[in-house]
Coordinates of C-alpha atoms in Angstrom, one line a residue:
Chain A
X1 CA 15.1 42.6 23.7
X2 CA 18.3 40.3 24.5
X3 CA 21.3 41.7 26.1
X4 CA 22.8 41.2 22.8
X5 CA 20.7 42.7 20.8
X6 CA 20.8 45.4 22.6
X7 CA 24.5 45.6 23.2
X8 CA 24.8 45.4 19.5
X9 CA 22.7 48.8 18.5
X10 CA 24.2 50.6 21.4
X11 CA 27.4 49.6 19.6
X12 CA 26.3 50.6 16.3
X13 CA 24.4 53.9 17.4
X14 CA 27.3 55.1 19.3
X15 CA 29.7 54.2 16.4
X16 CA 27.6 56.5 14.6
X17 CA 27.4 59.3 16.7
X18 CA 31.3 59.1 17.4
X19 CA 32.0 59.7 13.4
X20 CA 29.2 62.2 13.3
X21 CA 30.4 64.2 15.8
X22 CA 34.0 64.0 14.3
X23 CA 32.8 65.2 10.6
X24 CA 30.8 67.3 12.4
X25 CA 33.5 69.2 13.8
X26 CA 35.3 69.4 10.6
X27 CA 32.8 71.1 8.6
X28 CA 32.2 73.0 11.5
X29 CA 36.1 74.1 11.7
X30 CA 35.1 75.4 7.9
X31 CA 32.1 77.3 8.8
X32 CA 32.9 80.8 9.5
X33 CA 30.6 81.9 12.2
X34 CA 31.3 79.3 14.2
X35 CA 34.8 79.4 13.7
X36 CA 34.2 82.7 14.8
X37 CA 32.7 81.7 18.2
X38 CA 35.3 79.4 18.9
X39 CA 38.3 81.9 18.2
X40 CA 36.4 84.3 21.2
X41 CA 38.1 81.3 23.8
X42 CA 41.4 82.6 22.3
X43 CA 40.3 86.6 22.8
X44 CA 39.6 85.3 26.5
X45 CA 42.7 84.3 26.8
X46 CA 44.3 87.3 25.8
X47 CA 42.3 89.3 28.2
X48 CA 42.8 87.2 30.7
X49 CA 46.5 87.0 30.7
X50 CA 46.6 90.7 30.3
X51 CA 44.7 91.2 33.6
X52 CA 46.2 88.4 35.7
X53 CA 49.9 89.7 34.9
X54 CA 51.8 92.6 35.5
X55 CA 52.7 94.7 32.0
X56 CA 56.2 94.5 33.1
X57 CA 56.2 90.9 34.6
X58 CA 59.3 89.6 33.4
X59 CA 59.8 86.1 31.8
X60 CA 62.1 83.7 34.2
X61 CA 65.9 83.8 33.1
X62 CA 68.2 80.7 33.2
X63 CA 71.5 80.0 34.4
X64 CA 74.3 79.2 31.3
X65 CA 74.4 75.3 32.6
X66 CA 70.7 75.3 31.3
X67 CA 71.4 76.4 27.3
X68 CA 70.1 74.0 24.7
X69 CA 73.1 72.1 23.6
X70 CA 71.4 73.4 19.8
X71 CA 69.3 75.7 19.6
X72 CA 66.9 74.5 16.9
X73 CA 66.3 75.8 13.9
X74 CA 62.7 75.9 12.4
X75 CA 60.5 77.8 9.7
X76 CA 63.0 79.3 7.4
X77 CA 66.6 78.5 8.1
X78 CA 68.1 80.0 4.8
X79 CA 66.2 82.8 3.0
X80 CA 66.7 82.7 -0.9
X81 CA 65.4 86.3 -2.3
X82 CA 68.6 88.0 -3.7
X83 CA 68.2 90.8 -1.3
X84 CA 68.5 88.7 1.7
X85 CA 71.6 86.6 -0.6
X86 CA 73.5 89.5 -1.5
X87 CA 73.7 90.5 2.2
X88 CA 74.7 87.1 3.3
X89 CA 77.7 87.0 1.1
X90 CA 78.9 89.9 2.1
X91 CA 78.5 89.1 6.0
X92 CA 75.9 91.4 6.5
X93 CA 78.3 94.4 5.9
X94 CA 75.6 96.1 3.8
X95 CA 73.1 95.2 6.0
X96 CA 70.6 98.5 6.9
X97 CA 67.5 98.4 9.0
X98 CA 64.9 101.0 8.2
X99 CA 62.7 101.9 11.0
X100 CA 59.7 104.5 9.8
X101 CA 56.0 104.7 9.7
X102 CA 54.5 106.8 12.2
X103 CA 57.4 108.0 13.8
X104 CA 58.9 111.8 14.3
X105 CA 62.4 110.6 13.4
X106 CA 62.3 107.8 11.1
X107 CA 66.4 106.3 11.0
X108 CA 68.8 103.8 9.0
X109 CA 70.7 101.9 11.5
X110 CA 73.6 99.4 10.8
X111 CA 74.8 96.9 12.4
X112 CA 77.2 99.2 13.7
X113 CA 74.7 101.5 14.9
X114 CA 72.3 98.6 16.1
X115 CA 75.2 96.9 18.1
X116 CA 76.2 100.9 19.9
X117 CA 72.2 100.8 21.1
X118 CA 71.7 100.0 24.9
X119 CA 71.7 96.5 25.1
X120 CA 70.6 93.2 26.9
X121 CA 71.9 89.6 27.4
X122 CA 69.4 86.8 28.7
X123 CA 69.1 83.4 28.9
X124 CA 65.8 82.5 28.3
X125 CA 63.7 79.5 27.2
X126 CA 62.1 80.0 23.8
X127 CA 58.3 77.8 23.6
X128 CA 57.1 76.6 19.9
X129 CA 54.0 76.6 19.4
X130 CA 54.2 73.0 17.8
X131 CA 55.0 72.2 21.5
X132 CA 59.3 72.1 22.2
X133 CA 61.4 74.8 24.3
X134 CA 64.9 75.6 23.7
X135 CA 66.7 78.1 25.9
X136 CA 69.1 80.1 24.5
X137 CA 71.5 83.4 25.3
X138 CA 70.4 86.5 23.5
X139 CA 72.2 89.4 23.0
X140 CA 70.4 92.5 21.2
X141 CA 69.5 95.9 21.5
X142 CA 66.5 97.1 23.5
X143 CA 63.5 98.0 21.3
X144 CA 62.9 100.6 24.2
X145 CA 65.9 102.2 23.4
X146 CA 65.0 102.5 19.8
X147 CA 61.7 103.5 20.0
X148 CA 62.6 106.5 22.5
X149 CA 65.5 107.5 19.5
X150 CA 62.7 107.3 16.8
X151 CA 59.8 108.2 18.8
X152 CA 56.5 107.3 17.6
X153 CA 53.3 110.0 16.9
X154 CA 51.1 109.9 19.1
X155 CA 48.4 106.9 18.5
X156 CA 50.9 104.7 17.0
X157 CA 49.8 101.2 18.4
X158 CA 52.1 98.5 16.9
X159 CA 55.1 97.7 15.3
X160 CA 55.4 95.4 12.4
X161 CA 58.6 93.7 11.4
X162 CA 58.8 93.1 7.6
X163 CA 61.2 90.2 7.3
X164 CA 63.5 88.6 4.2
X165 CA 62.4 85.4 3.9
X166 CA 59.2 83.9 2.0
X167 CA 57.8 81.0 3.5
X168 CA 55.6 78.7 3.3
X169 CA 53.5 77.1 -0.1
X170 CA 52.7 80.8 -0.9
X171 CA 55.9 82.2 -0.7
X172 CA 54.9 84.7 0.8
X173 CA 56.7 87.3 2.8
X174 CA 57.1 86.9 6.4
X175 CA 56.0 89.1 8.8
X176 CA 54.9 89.8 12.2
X177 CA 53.6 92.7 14.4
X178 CA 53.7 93.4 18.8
X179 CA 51.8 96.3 20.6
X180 CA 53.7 99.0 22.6
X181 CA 53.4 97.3 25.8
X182 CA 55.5 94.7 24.6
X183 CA 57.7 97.1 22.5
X184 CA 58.5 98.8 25.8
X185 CA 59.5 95.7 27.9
X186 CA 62.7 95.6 29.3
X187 CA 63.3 92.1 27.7
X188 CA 62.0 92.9 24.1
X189 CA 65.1 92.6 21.8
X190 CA 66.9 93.3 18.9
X191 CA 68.6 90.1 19.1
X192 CA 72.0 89.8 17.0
X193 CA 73.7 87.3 18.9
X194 CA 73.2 83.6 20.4
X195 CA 75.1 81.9 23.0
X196 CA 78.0 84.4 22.9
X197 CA 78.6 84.4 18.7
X198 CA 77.0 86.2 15.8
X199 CA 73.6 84.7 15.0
X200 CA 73.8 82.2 12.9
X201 CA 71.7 82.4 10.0
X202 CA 69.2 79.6 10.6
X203 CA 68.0 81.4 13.6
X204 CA 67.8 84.6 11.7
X205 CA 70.7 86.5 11.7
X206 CA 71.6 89.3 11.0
X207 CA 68.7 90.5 13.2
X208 CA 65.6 88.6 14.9
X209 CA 62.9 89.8 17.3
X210 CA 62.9 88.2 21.1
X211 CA 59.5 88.9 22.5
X212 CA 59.7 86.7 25.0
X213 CA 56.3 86.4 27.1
X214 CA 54.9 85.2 23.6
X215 CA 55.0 81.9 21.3
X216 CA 58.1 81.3 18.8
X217 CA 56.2 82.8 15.6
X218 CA 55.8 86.2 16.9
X219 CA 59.9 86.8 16.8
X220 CA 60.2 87.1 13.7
X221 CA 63.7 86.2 11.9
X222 CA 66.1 88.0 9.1
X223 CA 64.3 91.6 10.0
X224 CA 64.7 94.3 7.4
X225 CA 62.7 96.9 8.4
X226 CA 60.4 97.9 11.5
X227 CA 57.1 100.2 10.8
X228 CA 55.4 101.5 13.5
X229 CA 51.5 101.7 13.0
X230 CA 48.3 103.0 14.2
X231 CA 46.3 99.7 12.3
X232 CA 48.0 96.3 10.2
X233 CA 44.6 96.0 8.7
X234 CA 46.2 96.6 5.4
X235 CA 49.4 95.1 5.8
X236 CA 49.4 91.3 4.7
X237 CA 46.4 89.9 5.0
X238 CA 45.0 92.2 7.8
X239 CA 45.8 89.9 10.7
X240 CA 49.6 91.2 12.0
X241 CA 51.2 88.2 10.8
X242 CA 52.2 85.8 8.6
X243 CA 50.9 82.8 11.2
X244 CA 47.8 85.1 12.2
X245 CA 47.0 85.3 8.8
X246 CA 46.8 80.8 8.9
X247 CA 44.3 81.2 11.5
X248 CA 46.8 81.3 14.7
X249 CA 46.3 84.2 17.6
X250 CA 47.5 87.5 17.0
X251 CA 48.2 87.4 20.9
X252 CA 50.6 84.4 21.2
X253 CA 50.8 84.0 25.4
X254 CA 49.5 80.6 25.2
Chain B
X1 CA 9.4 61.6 48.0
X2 CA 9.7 58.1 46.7
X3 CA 6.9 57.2 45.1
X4 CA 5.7 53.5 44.8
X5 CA 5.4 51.7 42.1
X6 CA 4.8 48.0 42.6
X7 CA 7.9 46.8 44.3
X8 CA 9.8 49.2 41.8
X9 CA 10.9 52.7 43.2
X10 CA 12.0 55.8 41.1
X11 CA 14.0 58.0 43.0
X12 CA 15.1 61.8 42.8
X13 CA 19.2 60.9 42.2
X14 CA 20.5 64.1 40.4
X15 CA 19.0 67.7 40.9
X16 CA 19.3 69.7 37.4
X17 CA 22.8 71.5 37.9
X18 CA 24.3 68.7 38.6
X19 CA 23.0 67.0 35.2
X20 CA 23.6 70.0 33.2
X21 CA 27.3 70.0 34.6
X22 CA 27.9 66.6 34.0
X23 CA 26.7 66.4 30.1
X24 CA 28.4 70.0 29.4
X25 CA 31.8 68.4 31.2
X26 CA 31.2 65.2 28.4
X27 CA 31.3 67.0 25.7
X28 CA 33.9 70.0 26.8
X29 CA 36.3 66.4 27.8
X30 CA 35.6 64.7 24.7
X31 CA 36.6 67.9 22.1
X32 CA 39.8 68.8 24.4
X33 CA 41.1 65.1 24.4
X34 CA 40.7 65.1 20.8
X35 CA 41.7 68.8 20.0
X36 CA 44.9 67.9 22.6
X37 CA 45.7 65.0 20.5
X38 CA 46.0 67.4 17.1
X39 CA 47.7 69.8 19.2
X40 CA 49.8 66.8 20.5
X41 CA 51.0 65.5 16.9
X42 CA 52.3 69.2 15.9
X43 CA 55.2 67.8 17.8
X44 CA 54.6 64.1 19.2
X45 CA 57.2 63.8 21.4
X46 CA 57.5 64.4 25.7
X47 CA 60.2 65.5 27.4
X48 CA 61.4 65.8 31.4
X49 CA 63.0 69.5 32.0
X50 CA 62.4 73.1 31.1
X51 CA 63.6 72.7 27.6
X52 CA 63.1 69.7 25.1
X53 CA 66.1 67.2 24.6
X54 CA 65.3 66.0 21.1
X55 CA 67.4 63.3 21.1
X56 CA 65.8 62.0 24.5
X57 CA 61.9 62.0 24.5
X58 CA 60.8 60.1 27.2
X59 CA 57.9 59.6 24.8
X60 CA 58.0 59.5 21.0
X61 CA 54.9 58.2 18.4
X62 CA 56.5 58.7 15.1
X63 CA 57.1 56.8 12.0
X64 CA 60.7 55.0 11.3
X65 CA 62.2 53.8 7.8
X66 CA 63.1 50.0 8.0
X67 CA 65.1 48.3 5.4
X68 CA 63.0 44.9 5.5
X69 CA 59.4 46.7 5.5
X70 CA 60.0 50.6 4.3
X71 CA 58.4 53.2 6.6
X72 CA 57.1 52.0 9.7
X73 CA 54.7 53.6 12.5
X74 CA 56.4 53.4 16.1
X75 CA 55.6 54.1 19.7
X76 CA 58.9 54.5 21.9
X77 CA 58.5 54.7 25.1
X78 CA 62.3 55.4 27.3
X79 CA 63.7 53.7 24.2
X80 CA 61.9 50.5 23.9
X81 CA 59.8 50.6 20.7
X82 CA 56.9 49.1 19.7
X83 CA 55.4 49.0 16.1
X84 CA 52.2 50.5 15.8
X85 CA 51.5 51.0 11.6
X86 CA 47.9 51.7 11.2
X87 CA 46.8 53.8 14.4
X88 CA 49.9 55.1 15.6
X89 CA 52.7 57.3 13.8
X90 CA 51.5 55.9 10.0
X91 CA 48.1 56.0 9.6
X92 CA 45.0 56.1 6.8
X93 CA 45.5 55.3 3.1
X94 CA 47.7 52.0 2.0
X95 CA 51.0 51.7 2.2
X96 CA 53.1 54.9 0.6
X97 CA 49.8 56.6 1.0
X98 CA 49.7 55.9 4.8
X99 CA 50.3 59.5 6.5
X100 CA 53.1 60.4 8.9
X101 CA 50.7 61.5 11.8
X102 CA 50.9 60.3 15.9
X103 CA 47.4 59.9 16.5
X104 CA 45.2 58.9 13.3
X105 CA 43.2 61.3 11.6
X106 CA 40.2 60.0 13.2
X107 CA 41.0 60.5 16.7
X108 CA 41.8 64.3 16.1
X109 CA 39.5 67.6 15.8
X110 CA 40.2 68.2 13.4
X111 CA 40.5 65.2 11.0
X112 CA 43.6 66.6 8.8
X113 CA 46.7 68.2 10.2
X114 CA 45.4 71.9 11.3
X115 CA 47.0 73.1 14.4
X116 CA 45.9 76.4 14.7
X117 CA 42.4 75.2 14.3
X118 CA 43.2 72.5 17.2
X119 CA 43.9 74.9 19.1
X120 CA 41.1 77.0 18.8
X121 CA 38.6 74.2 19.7
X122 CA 40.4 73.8 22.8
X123 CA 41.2 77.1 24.0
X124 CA 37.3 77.4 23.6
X125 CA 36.2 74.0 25.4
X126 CA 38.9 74.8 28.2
X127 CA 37.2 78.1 29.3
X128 CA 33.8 76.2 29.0
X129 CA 35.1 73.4 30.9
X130 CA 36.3 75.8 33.4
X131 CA 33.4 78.1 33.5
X132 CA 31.1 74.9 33.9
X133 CA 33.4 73.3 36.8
X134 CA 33.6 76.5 38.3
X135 CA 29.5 77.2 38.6
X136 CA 29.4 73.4 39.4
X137 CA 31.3 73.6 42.1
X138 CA 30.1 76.9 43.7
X139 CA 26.6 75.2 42.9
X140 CA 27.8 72.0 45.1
X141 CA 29.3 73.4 47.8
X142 CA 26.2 75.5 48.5
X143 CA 23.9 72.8 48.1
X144 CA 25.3 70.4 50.2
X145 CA 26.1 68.1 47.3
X146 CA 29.9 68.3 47.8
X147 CA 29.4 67.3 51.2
X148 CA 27.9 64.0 49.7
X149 CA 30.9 62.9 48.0
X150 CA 32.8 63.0 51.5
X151 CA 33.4 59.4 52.2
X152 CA 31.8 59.1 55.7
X153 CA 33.3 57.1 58.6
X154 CA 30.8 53.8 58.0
X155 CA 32.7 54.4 54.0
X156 CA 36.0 54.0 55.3
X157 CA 35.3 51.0 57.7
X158 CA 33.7 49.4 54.7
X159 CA 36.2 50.2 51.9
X160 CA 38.2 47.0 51.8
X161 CA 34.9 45.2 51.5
X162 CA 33.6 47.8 48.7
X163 CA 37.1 46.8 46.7
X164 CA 36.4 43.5 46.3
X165 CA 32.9 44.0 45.2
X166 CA 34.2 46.0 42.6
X167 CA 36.2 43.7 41.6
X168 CA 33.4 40.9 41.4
X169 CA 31.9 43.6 39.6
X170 CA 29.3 43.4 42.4
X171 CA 27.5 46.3 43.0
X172 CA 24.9 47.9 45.4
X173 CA 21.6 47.4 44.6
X174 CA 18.3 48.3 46.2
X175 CA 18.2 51.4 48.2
X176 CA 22.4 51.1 48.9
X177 CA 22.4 51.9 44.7
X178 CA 20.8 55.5 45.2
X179 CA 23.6 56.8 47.3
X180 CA 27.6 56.8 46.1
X181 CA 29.8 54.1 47.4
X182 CA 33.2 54.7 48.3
X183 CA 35.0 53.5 45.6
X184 CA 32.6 56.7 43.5
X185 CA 33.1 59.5 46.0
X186 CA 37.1 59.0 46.0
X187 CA 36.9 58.6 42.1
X188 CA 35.0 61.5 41.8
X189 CA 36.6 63.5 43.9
X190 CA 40.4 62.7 42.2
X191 CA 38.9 63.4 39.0
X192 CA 37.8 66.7 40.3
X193 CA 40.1 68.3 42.6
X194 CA 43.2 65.9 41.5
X195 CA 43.3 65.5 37.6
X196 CA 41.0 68.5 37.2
X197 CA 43.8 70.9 38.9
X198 CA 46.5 68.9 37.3
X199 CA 45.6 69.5 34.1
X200 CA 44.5 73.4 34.5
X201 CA 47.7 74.3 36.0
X202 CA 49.5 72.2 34.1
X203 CA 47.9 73.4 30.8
X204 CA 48.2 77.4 32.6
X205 CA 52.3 76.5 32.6
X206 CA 52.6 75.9 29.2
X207 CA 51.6 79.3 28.7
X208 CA 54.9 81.5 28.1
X209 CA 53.3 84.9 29.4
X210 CA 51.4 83.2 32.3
X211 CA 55.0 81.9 33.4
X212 CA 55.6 85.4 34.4
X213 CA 53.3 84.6 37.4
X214 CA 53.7 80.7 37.9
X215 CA 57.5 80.4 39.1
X216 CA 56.6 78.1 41.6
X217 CA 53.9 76.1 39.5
X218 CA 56.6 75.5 37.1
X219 CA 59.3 74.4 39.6
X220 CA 57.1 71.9 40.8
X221 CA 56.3 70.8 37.8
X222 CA 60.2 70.6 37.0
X223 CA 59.8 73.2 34.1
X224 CA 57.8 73.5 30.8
X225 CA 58.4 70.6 29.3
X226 CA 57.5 68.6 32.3
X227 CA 54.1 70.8 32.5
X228 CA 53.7 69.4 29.0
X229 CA 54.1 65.7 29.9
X230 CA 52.1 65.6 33.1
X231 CA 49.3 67.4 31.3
X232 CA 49.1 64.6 28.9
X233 CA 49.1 62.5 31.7
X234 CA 46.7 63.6 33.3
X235 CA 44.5 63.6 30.1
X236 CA 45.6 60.2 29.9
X237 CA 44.1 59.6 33.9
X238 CA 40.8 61.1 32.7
X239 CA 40.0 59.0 29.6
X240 CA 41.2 56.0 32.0
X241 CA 38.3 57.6 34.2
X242 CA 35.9 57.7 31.4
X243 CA 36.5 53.8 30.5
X244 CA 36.1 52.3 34.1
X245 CA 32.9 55.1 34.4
X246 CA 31.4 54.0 31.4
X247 CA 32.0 50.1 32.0
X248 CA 30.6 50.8 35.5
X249 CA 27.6 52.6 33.6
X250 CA 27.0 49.7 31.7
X251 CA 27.7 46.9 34.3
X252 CA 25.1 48.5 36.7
X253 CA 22.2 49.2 34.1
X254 CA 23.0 51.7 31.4
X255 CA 19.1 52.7 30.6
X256 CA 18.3 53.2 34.3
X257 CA 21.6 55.5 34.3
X258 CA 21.6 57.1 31.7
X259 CA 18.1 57.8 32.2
X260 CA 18.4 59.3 36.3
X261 CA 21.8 61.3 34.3
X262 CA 18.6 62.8 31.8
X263 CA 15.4 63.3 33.7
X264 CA 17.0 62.8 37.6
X265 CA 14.9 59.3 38.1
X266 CA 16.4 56.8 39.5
X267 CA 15.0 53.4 39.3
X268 CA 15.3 51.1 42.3
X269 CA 14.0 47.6 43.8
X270 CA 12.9 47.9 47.3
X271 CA 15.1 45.4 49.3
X272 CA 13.3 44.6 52.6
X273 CA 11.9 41.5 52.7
X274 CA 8.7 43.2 54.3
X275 CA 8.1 44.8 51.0
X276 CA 9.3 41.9 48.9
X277 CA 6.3 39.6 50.5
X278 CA 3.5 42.8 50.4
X279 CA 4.5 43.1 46.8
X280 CA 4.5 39.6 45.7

């Protein structure tokens, strides 16, 4: 056999291979058990993280000279159902957040009320999981402080924020759920402020969720109401978010 | 033992974990270059810092619209740009078809724009890539095959001479073409303890809740978004790697390679001239 010859059907055969391989993987990324398998790399992660940090390890703070000139806005940046509307025109005035589910106290908080909770200011960088940071200053009120007010039954496992907008080609609502451990941290917020003013709407006002030891998506924008929960296997689609339902982690630390 | 065969030899070159920890690293590479590149055009642009600038990527592959031509696909590298329809930043289809994608649809896992699924297939290659190095290297150190990719003193003495045989594309042969030359060990070990750390650690920072434990990683690194730029570097360093490997693959005989990289055996010609004259 020549050199060429043979230089040619190595060529050919791994041409062929290469765009085998690649329509391999795409019907494989439709085939359920296998997407299966490769979603356990992601539980490993979770785990992982979990053991190799401290519960109450605390995500790094910035000075004010490091604040995102903009902080930018992305998913929804102007809910349109005439719930969320009628609140906006009026400032938030009428704005109530229901917290219930498997609480003892269930309670309607305004902004009022929301703003007299204990609260927290940081300056923290906030990670996308299309791949950007901005950093940001965040004034809210401890979930913490909250929870101990409502106090969750016993077994109660999650809390899932049910939120104004509709996104997405479905329209449908957004949501998003945490676990108690990072319900309790110190830096899980309420958040109703940014960079010393009201938050602005495209960044969720009047309230959004800062979890932040997790990816963009879990902090969930324009919240109405919180329910705590022993399962979300019936909320939404069953995954604990509007993003876990697309296929992304539940457990956004990476 | 070598065993003859003529004035051919076949030679035991790589023991079985070695083999299995190469192919399994090949194909764990190849699905997290091409899973990073989807993950890479959710947002195709590099920054320097803890936060992203977005009006000053170091590094942008996007599309542009231009009055004389309409919608263009562009590289811009520090602010020079370079027009790239057809591969990069405007790829597949014709014309107003063409998709507004960094990397082409056939470079990515998967084809179409799916980032969670990206990053499922390489969350799941990076623990098998890590798993694998890990055993490998446990496996090496043990057995004395990590102590083979030390370059030796008689290495160093000879490494300006084993540059310009490179460069020649000159290469060992005979008995000299069973052992690693310098030029290998230092690649090798770059790849593994350089670029293979790089891009773990770098990858690790990127990694909001595992921040909470890599304060100094990150400061090194000069903050997330710097984590996210040298981890694409670093990628970038290993399918550099992969091109000079597999041109020095084919350059030195790609059947007897591949073949000692399959079954261990490593075909050689005896090179004393004792031999030579027996033989002939």
């Amino acid at each position: 056999m020549t050199d060429f010859t043979r230089r040619s059907i190595i060529k050919a055969l791994a041409g062929t291979g290469g765009l085998l391989t690649l329509t391999g993987c795409d019907s494989l990324s439709r085939t359920p058990w296998f997407t299966d398998i490769l979603s356990s790399g992601e539980t490993l992660s979770d785990v992982a993280q979990h053991a190799i940090t401290p519960r109450k390890g605390m995500a790094r703070e910035f000075a004010r000279e490091d604040i995102s000139p903009q902080f930018r806005q992305n998913g929804s940046t102007n809910p349109q159902t005439s719930e969320y509307r009628k609140l906006a025109a009026n400032n938030f005035k009428d704005y109530v957040l229901k917290v219930g589910g498997r609480v003892k106290n269930p309670m309607n908080l305004d902004m009022a009320a929301i703003r007299a909770l204990p609260s927290r200011t940081q300056i923290t960088r906030h990670d996308c999981v299309e791949g950007w940071s901005a950093i940001g200053e965040w004034t809210g009120a401890r979930l913490n402080a909250l929870l101990k007010q409502v106090q969750p039954l016993p077994g109660a496992r999650y809390l899932v924020f049910h939120c104004a907008d509709e996104y997405g080609s479905s329209q449908s609502r957004y949501y998003e759920s945490i676990d108690m451990e990072d319900a309790e941290h110190p830096q899980t917020l309420l958040a109703y402020d940014l960079n010393g003013e009201a938050l602005p709407i495209g960044n969720g006002a009047p309230l959004r969720l800062r979890v932040e030891r997790q990816l963009g998506y879990k902090m969930a924008k324009y919240i109405m109401s919180i329910e705590v929960v022993d399962s979300f296997d019936n909320i939404g689609g069953g995954n604990g978010g509007f993003w876990e339902d697309r296929g992304y982690a539940w457990y956004a630390g990476i | 033992m070598p065993r003859l065969k003529g004035h051919h030899r076949t030679f035991y070159k790589h023991r079985l974990p070695m083999r299995l920890a190469h192919w399994v690293s090949a194909v764990c590479l190849f699905i997290l270059l091409l899973s990073g590149l989807q993950i890479f055009n959710a947002h195709p642009y590099l920054y320097w810092g803890s936060a992203s600038d977005f009006n000053a990527p170091w590094l942008a592959i996007d599309a542009r619209n231009t009055e004389q031509s309409g919608i263009e696909g562009q590289v811009r590298l520090y602010g020079h740009s370079l027009e790239t329809t057809g591969v990069l930043g405007l790829s597949g289809g014709e014309g107003g078809n063409a998709d507004q994608r960094a990397f082409p649809s056939w470079l990515t896992i998967p084809g179409g724009r799916w980032l969670s699924m990206g990053r499922s297939w390489h969350f799941f290659f990076a623990w098998l890539l890590v798993i694998n190095a890990s055993v490998f290297l446990i496996w090496a150190a043990f057995s004395g095959h990590l102590r083979q990719l030390v370059p030796t003193r008689a290495d160093w003495l000879g490494f300006g001479e084993s540059v310009k045989d490179h460069l020649r594309f000159k290469h060992p042969t005979g008995e000299a073409a069973t052992r690693y030359n310098v030029l290998q060990k230092l690649a090798y070990l770059f790849v593994i303890f350089g670029l293979g750390s790089l891009i773990v650690t770098t990858g690790l920072c990127m990694s909001p809740r595992m921040d909470t434990v890599m304060s100094d990683f990150l400061t090194f690194y000069g903050g997330r978004q710097s984590a996210r730029s040298i981890h694409f570097l670093a990628a970038s360093g290993l399918v550099l790697f992969v091109v000079v490997h597999l041109f020095e693959v084919i350059v030195t005989g790609p059947l007897n390679n591949l073949r000692s990289m399959i079954t261990g055996h490593y075909r050689y010609r005896t090179d004393t001239n004792h031999k030579e004259k027996h033989d002939d």
